[in-house]
mmCIF file of C-alpha atoms in Angstrom:
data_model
loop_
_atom_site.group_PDB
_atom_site.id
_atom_site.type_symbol
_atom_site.label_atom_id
_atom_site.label_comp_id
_atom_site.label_asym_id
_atom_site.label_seq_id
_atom_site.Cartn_x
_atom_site.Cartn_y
_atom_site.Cartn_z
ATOM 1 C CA UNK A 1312 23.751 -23.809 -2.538
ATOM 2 C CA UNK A 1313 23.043 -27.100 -1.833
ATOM 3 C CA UNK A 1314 24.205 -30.704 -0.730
ATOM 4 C CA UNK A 1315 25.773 -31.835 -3.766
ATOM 5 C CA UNK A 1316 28.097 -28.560 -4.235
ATOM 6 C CA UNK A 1317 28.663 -29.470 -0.118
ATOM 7 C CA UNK A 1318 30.008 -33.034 -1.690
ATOM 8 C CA UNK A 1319 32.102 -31.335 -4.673
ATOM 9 C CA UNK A 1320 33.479 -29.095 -2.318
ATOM 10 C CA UNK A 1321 34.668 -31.876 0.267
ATOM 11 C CA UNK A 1322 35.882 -33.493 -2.879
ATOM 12 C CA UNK A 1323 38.206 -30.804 -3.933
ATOM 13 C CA UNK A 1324 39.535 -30.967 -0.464
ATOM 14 C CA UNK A 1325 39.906 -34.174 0.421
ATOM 15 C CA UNK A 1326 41.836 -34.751 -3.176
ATOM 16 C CA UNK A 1327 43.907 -31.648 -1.945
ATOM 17 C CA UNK A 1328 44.769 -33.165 1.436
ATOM 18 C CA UNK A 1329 46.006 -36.947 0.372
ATOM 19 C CA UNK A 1330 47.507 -35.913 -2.867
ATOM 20 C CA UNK A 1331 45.088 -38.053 -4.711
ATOM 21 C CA UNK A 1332 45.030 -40.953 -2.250
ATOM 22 C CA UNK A 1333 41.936 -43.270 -2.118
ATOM 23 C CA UNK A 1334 39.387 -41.899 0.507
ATOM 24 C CA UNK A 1335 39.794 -45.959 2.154
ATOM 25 C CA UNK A 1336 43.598 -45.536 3.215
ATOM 26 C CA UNK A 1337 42.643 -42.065 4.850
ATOM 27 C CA UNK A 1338 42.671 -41.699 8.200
ATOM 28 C CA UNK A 1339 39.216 -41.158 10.080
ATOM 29 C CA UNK A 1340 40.592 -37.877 11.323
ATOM 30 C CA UNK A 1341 41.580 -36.502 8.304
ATOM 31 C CA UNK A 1342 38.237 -37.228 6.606
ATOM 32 C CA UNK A 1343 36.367 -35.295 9.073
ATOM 33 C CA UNK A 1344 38.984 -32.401 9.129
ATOM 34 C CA UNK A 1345 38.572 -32.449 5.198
ATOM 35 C CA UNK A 1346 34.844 -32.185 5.937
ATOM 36 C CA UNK A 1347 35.086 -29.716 8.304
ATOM 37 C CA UNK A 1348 36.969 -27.363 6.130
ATOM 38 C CA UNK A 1349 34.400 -28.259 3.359
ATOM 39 C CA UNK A 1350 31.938 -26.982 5.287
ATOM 40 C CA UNK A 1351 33.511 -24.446 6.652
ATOM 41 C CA UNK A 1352 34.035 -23.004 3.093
ATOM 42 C CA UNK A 1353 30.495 -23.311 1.861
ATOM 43 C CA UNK A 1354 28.841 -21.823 4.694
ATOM 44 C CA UNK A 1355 31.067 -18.660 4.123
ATOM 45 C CA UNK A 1356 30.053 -18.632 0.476
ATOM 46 C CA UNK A 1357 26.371 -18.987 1.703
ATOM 47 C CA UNK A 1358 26.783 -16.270 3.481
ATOM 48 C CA UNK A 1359 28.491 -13.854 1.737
ATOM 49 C CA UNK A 1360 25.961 -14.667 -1.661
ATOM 50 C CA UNK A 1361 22.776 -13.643 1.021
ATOM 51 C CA UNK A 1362 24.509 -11.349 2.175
ATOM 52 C CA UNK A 1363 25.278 -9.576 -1.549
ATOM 53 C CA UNK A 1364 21.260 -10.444 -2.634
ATOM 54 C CA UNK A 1365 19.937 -8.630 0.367
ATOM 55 C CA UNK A 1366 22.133 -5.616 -0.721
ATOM 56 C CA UNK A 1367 21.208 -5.675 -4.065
ATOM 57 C CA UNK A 1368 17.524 -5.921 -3.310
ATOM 58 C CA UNK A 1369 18.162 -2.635 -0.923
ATOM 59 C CA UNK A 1370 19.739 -0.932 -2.979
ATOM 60 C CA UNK A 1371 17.671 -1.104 -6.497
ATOM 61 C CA UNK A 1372 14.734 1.464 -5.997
ATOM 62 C CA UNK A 1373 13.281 -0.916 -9.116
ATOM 63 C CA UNK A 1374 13.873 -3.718 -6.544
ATOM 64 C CA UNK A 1375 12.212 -2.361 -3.588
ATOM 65 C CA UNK A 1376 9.336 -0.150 -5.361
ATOM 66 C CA UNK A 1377 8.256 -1.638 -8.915
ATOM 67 C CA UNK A 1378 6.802 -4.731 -7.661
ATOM 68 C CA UNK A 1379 5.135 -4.152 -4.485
ATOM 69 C CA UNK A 1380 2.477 -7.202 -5.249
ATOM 70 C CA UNK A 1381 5.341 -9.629 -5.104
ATOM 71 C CA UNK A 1382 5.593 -8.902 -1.306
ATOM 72 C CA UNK A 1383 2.127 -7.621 -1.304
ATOM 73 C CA UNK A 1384 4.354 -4.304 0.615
ATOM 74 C CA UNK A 1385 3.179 -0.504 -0.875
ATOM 75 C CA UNK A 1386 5.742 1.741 -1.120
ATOM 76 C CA UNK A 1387 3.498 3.667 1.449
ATOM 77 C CA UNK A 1388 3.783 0.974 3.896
ATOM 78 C CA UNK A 1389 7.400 0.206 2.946
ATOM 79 C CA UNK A 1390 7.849 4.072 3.799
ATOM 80 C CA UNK A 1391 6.097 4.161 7.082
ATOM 81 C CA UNK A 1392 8.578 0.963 8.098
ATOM 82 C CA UNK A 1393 11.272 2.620 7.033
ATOM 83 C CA UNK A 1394 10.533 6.066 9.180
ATOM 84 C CA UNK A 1395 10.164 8.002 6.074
ATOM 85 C CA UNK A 1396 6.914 9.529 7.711
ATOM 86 C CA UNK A 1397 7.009 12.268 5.111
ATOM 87 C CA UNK A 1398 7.436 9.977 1.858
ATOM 88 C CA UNK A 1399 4.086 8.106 3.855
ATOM 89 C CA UNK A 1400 2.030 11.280 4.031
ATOM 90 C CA UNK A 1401 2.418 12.245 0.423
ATOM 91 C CA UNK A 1402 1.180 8.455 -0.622
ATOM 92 C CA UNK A 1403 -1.566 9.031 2.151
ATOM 93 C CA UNK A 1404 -2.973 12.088 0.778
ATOM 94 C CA UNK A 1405 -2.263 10.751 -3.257
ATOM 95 C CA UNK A 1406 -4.384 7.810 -2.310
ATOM 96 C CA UNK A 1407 -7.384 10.108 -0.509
ATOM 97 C CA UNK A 1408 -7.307 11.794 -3.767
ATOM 98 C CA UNK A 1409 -7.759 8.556 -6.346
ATOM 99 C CA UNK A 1410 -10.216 7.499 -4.325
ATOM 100 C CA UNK A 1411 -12.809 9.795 -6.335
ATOM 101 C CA UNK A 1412 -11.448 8.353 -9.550
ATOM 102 C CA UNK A 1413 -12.395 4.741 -7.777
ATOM 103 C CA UNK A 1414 -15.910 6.020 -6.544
ATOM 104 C CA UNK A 1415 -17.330 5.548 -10.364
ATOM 105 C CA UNK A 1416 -16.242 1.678 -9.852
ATOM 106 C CA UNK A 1417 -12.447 0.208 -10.976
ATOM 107 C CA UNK A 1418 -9.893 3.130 -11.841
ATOM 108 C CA UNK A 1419 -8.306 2.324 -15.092
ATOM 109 C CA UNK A 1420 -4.401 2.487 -15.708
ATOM 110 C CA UNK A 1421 -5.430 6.103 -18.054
ATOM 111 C CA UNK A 1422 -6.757 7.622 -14.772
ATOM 112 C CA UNK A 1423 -3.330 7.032 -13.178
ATOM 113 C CA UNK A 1424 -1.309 7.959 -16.186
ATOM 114 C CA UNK A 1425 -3.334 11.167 -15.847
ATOM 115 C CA UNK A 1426 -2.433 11.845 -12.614
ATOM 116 C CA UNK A 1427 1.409 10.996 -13.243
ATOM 117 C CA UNK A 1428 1.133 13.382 -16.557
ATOM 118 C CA UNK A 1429 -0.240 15.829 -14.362
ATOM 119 C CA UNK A 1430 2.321 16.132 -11.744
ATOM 120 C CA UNK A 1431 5.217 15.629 -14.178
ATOM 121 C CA UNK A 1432 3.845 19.026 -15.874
ATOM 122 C CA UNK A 1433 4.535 20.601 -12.398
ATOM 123 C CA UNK A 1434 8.211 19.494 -12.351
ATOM 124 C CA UNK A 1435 7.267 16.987 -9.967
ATOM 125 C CA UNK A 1436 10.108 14.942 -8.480
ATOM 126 C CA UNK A 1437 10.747 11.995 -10.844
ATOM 127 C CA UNK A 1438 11.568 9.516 -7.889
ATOM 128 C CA UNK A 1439 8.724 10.780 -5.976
ATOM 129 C CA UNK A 1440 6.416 10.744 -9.526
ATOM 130 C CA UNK A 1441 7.376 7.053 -10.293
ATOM 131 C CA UNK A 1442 7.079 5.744 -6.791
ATOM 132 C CA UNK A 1443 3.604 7.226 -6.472
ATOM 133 C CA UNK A 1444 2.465 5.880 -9.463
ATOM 134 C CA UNK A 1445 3.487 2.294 -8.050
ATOM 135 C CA UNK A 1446 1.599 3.090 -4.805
ATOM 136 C CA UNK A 1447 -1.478 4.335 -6.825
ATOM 137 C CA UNK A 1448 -1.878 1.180 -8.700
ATOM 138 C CA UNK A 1449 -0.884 -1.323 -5.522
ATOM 139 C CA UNK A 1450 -3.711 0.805 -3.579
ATOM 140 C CA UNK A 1451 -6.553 0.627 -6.610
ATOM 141 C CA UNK A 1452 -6.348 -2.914 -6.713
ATOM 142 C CA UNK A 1453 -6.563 -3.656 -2.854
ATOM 143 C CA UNK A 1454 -10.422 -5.237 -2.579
ATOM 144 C CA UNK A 1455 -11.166 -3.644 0.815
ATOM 145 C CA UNK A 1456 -11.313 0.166 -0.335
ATOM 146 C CA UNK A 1457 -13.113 1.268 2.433
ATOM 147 C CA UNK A 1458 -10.486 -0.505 5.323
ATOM 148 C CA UNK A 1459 -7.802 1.015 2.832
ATOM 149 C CA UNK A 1460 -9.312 4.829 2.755
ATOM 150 C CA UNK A 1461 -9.766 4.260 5.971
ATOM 151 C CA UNK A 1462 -6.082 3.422 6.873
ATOM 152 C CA UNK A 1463 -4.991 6.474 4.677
ATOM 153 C CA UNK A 1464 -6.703 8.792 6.493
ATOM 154 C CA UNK A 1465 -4.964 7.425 9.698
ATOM 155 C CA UNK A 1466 -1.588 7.691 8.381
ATOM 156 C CA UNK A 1467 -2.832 11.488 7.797
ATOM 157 C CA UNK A 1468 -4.108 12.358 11.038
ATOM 158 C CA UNK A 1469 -1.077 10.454 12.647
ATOM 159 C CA UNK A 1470 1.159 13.088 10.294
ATOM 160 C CA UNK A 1471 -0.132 16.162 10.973
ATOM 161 C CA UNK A 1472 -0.029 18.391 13.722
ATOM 162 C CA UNK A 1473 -1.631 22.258 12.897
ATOM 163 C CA UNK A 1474 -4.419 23.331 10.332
ATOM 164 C CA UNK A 1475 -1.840 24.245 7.498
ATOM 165 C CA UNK A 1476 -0.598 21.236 7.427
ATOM 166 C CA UNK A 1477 -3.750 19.872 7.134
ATOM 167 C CA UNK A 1478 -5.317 22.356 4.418
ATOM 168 C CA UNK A 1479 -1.814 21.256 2.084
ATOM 169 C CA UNK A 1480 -2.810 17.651 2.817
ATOM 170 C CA UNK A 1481 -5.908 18.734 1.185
ATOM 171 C CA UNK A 1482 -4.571 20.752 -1.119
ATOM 172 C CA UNK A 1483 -3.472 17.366 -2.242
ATOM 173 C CA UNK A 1484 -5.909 15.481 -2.302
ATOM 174 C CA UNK A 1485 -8.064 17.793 -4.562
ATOM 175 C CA UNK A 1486 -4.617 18.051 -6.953
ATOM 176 C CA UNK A 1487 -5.164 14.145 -7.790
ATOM 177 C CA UNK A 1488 -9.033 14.118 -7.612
ATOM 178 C CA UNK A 1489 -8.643 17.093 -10.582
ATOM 179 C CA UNK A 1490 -5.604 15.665 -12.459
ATOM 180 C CA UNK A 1491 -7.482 14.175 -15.213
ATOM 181 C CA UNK A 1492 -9.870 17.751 -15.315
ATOM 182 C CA UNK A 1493 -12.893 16.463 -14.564
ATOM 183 C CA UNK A 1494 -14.585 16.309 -11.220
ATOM 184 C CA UNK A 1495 -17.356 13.933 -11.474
ATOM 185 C CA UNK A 1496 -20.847 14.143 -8.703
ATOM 186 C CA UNK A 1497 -19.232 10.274 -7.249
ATOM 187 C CA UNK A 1498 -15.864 11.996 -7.176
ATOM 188 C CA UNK A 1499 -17.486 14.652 -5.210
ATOM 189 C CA UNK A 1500 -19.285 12.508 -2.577
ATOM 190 C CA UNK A 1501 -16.097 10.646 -2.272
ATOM 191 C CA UNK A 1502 -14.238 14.316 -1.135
ATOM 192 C CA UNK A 1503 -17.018 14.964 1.342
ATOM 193 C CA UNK A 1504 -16.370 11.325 2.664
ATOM 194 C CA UNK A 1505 -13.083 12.110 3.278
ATOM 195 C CA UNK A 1506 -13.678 15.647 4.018
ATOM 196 C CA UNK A 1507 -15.431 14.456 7.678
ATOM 197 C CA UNK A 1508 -12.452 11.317 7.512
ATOM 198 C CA UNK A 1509 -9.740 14.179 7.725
ATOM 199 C CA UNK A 1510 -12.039 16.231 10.125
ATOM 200 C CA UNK A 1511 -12.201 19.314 7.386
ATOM 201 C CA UNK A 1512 -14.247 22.245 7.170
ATOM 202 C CA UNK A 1513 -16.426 22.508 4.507
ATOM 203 C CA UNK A 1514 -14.904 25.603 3.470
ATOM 204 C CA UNK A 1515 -11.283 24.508 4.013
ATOM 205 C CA UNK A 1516 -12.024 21.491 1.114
ATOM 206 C CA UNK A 1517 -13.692 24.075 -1.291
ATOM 207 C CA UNK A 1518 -11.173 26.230 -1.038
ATOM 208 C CA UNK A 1519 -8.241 23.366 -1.762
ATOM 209 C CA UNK A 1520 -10.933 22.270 -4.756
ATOM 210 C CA UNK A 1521 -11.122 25.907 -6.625
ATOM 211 C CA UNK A 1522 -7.016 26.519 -5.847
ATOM 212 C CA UNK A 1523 -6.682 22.992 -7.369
ATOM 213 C CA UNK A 1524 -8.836 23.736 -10.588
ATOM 214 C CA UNK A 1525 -7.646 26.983 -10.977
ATOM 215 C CA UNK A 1526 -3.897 25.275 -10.570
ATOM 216 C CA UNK A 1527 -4.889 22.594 -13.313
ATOM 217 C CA UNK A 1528 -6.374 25.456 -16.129
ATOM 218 C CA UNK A 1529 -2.835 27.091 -15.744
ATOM 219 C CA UNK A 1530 -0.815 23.794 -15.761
ATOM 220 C CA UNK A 1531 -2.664 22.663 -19.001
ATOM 221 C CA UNK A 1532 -2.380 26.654 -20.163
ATOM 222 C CA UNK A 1533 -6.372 27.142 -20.966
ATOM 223 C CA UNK A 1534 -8.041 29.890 -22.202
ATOM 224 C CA UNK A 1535 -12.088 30.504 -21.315
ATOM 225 C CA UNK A 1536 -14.264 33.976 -22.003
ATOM 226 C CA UNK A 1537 -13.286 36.813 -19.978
ATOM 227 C CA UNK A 1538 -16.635 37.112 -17.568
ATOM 228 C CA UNK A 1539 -15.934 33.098 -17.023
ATOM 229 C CA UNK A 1540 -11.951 33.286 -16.406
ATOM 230 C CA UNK A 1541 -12.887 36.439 -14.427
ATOM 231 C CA UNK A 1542 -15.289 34.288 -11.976
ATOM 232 C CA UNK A 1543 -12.551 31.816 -11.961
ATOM 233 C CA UNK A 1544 -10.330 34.116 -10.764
ATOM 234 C CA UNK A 1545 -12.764 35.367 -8.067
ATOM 235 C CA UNK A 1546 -13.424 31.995 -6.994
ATOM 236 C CA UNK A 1547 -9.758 31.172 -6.351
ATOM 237 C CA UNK A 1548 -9.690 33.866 -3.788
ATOM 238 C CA UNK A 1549 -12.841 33.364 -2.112
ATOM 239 C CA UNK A 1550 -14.874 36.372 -3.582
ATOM 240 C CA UNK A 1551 -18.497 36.207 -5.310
ATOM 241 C CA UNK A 1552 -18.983 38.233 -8.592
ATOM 242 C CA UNK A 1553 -19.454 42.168 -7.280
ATOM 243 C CA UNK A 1554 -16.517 41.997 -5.651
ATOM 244 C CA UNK A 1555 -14.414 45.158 -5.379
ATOM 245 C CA UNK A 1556 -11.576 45.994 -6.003
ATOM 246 C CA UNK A 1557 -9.962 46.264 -1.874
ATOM 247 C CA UNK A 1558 -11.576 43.096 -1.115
ATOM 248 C CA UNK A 1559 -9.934 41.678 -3.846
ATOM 249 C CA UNK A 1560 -6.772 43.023 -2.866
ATOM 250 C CA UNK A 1561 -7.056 42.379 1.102
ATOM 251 C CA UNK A 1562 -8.266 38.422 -0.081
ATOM 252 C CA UNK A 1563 -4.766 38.390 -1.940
ATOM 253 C CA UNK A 1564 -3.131 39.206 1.326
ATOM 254 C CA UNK A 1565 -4.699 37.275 3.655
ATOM 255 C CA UNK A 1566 -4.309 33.647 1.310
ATOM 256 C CA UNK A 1567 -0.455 34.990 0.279
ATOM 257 C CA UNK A 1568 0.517 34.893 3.991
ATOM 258 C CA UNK A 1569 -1.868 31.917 4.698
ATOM 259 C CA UNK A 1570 -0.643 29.805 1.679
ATOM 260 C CA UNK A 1571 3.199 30.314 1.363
ATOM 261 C CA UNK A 1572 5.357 27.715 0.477
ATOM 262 C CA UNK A 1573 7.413 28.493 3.420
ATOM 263 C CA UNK A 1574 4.252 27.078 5.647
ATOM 264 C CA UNK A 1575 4.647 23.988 4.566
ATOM 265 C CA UNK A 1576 8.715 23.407 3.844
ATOM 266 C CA UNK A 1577 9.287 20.923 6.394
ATOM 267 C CA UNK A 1578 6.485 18.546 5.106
ATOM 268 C CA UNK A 1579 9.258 17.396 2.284
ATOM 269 C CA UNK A 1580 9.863 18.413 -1.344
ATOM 270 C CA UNK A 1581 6.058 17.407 -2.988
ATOM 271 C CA UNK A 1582 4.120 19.170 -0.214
ATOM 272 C CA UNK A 1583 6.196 22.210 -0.943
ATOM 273 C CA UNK A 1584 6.029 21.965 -4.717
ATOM 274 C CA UNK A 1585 2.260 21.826 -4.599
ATOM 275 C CA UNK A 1586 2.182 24.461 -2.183
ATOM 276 C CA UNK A 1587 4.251 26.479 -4.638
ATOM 277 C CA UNK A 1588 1.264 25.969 -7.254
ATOM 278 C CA UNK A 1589 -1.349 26.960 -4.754
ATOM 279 C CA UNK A 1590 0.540 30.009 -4.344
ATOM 280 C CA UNK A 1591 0.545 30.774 -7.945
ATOM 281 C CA UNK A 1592 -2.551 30.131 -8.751
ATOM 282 C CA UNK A 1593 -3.527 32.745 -6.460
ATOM 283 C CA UNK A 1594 -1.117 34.901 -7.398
ATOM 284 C CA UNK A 1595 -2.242 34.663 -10.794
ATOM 285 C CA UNK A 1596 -6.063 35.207 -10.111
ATOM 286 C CA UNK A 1597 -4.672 38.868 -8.411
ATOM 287 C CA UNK A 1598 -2.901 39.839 -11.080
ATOM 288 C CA UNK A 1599 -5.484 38.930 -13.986
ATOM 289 C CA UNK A 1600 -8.362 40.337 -11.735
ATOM 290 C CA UNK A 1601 -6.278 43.510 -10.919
ATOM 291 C CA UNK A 1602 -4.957 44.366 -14.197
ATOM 292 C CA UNK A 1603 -9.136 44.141 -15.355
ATOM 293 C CA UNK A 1604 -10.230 46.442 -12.754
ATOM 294 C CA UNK A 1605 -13.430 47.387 -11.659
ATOM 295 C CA UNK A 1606 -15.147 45.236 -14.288
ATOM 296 C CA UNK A 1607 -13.455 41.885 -13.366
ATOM 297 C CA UNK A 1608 -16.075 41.637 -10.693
ATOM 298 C CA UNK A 1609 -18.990 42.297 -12.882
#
């Protein structure tokens, strides 16, 4: 609001005050008490219209999350100000994960609708869904990628304090590098960059890789020849072909207890439901490789 609503305002007043007399018969005092009212009045309507904007803006998730360019904010940083360390991790870990889809040169907006279809086939969290697809694109179109993986991977090791948090961080990670099925040789350096970033074994990051295949050929409900869907299988638990039948069964046991949901529950709601898919993927490879017997390991 500005000076000439300041002036129609004193005018209403002053015309108020003297009844309609002319402003050169009025008093000096009453023309500055008619001014200080005036003002008095349109500072409290300045006020209260901020005021009502700055609610609006915190209240409308469109607001605060659809354009993050506009205040050049990520909803991952907009998280971490907030204290929402959780909400941060998740964006963290999403944005390890594109960064394969980036290695090849500029991801396109089908890589990310990928990843979005992807997760939404999971029964992903809608809010969570949409605000990570925002982050995604704010974080592909930052120029510095390597000052940007690099700050990822510090809001990850700041968030995690014991190896299974760590393994469903990269659990994670592989979910997005895989969401559009294919895992490309750049999309592989890019894991072992962030493999050593994240301070990973190398068999902690295959691992999260074949659970996070064997997670997308269920999700998207595909169908190979048995010998190939039987190495699968084997692969999600750790075993080489020739595997019998015990070790296939004590593998189970040992990734069931090391990969339960439960584990991972007070990460927040998208750690857990990707922990859930870990857990039946590998539930699945038992049962297919148990109801083939002896011959699944051939």
């Amino acid at each position: 609001m500005g000076c000439f609503t300041l002036l129609f305002i004193w005018g209403i007043v002053m015309t108020l005050a003297t009844g309609g007399a002319r402003l050169s018969g009025m008093s000096f005092g009453v023309q500055f008490f008619s001014f200080l009212l005036a003002w008095s009045i349109w500072s409290s309507l300045n006020s209260y219209l901020a005021r009502k904007g700055s609610s609006h803006r915190e209240d409308d998730p469109a607001t605060s999350y659809s354009n993050p360019f506009a205040s050049r904010t990520s909803p991952m940083e907009q998280a971490l100000l907030a204290g929402q360390h959780q909400l941060a991790l998740f964006f963290a870990s999403a944005r390890l994960g594109a960064h394969g889809a980036r290695a090849d040169g500029r991801i396109e907006n089908e890589e990310i609708g990928a990843i979005g279809a992807y997760f939404s086939s999971l029964g992903w969290p809608q809010q969570s869904l949409g605000l990570l697809m925002v982050d995604l694109r704010h974080f592909v179109n930052l120029d510095d990628d390597e000052t940007a993986l690099t700050e990822a991977a510090h809001v990850v090791r700041r968030s995690v304090s014991s190896p299974s948090e760590l393994e469903a961080v990269a659990f994670m990670v592989s979910m997005v590098a895989c969401a559009d099925g294919v895992l490309r040789r750049s999309e592989k350096h890019a894991l072992e960059q962030i493999r050593l970033l994240l301070g990973l074994t190398a068999m902690q990051m295959d691992g999260a890789l074949k659970s996070a295949r064997a997670s997308f050929r269920s999700a998207r409900g595909g169908r190979a020849p048995q010998a190939s869907t039987n190495t699968d299988h084997l692969e999600t638990l750790g075993l080489s072909p020739g595997a019998s039948q015990p070790e296939i069964r004590k593998a189970y046991l040992d990734l069931a207890r090391k990969y339960h949901p439960d584990k991972v529950e007070h990460m927040g709601e998208e750690f857990r439901t990707a922990a859930e898919e870990r857990f039946k993927s590998i539930q699945a490879a038992y049962e297919a490789l148990r109801a083939t017997g002896s011959s699944a390991a051939s």
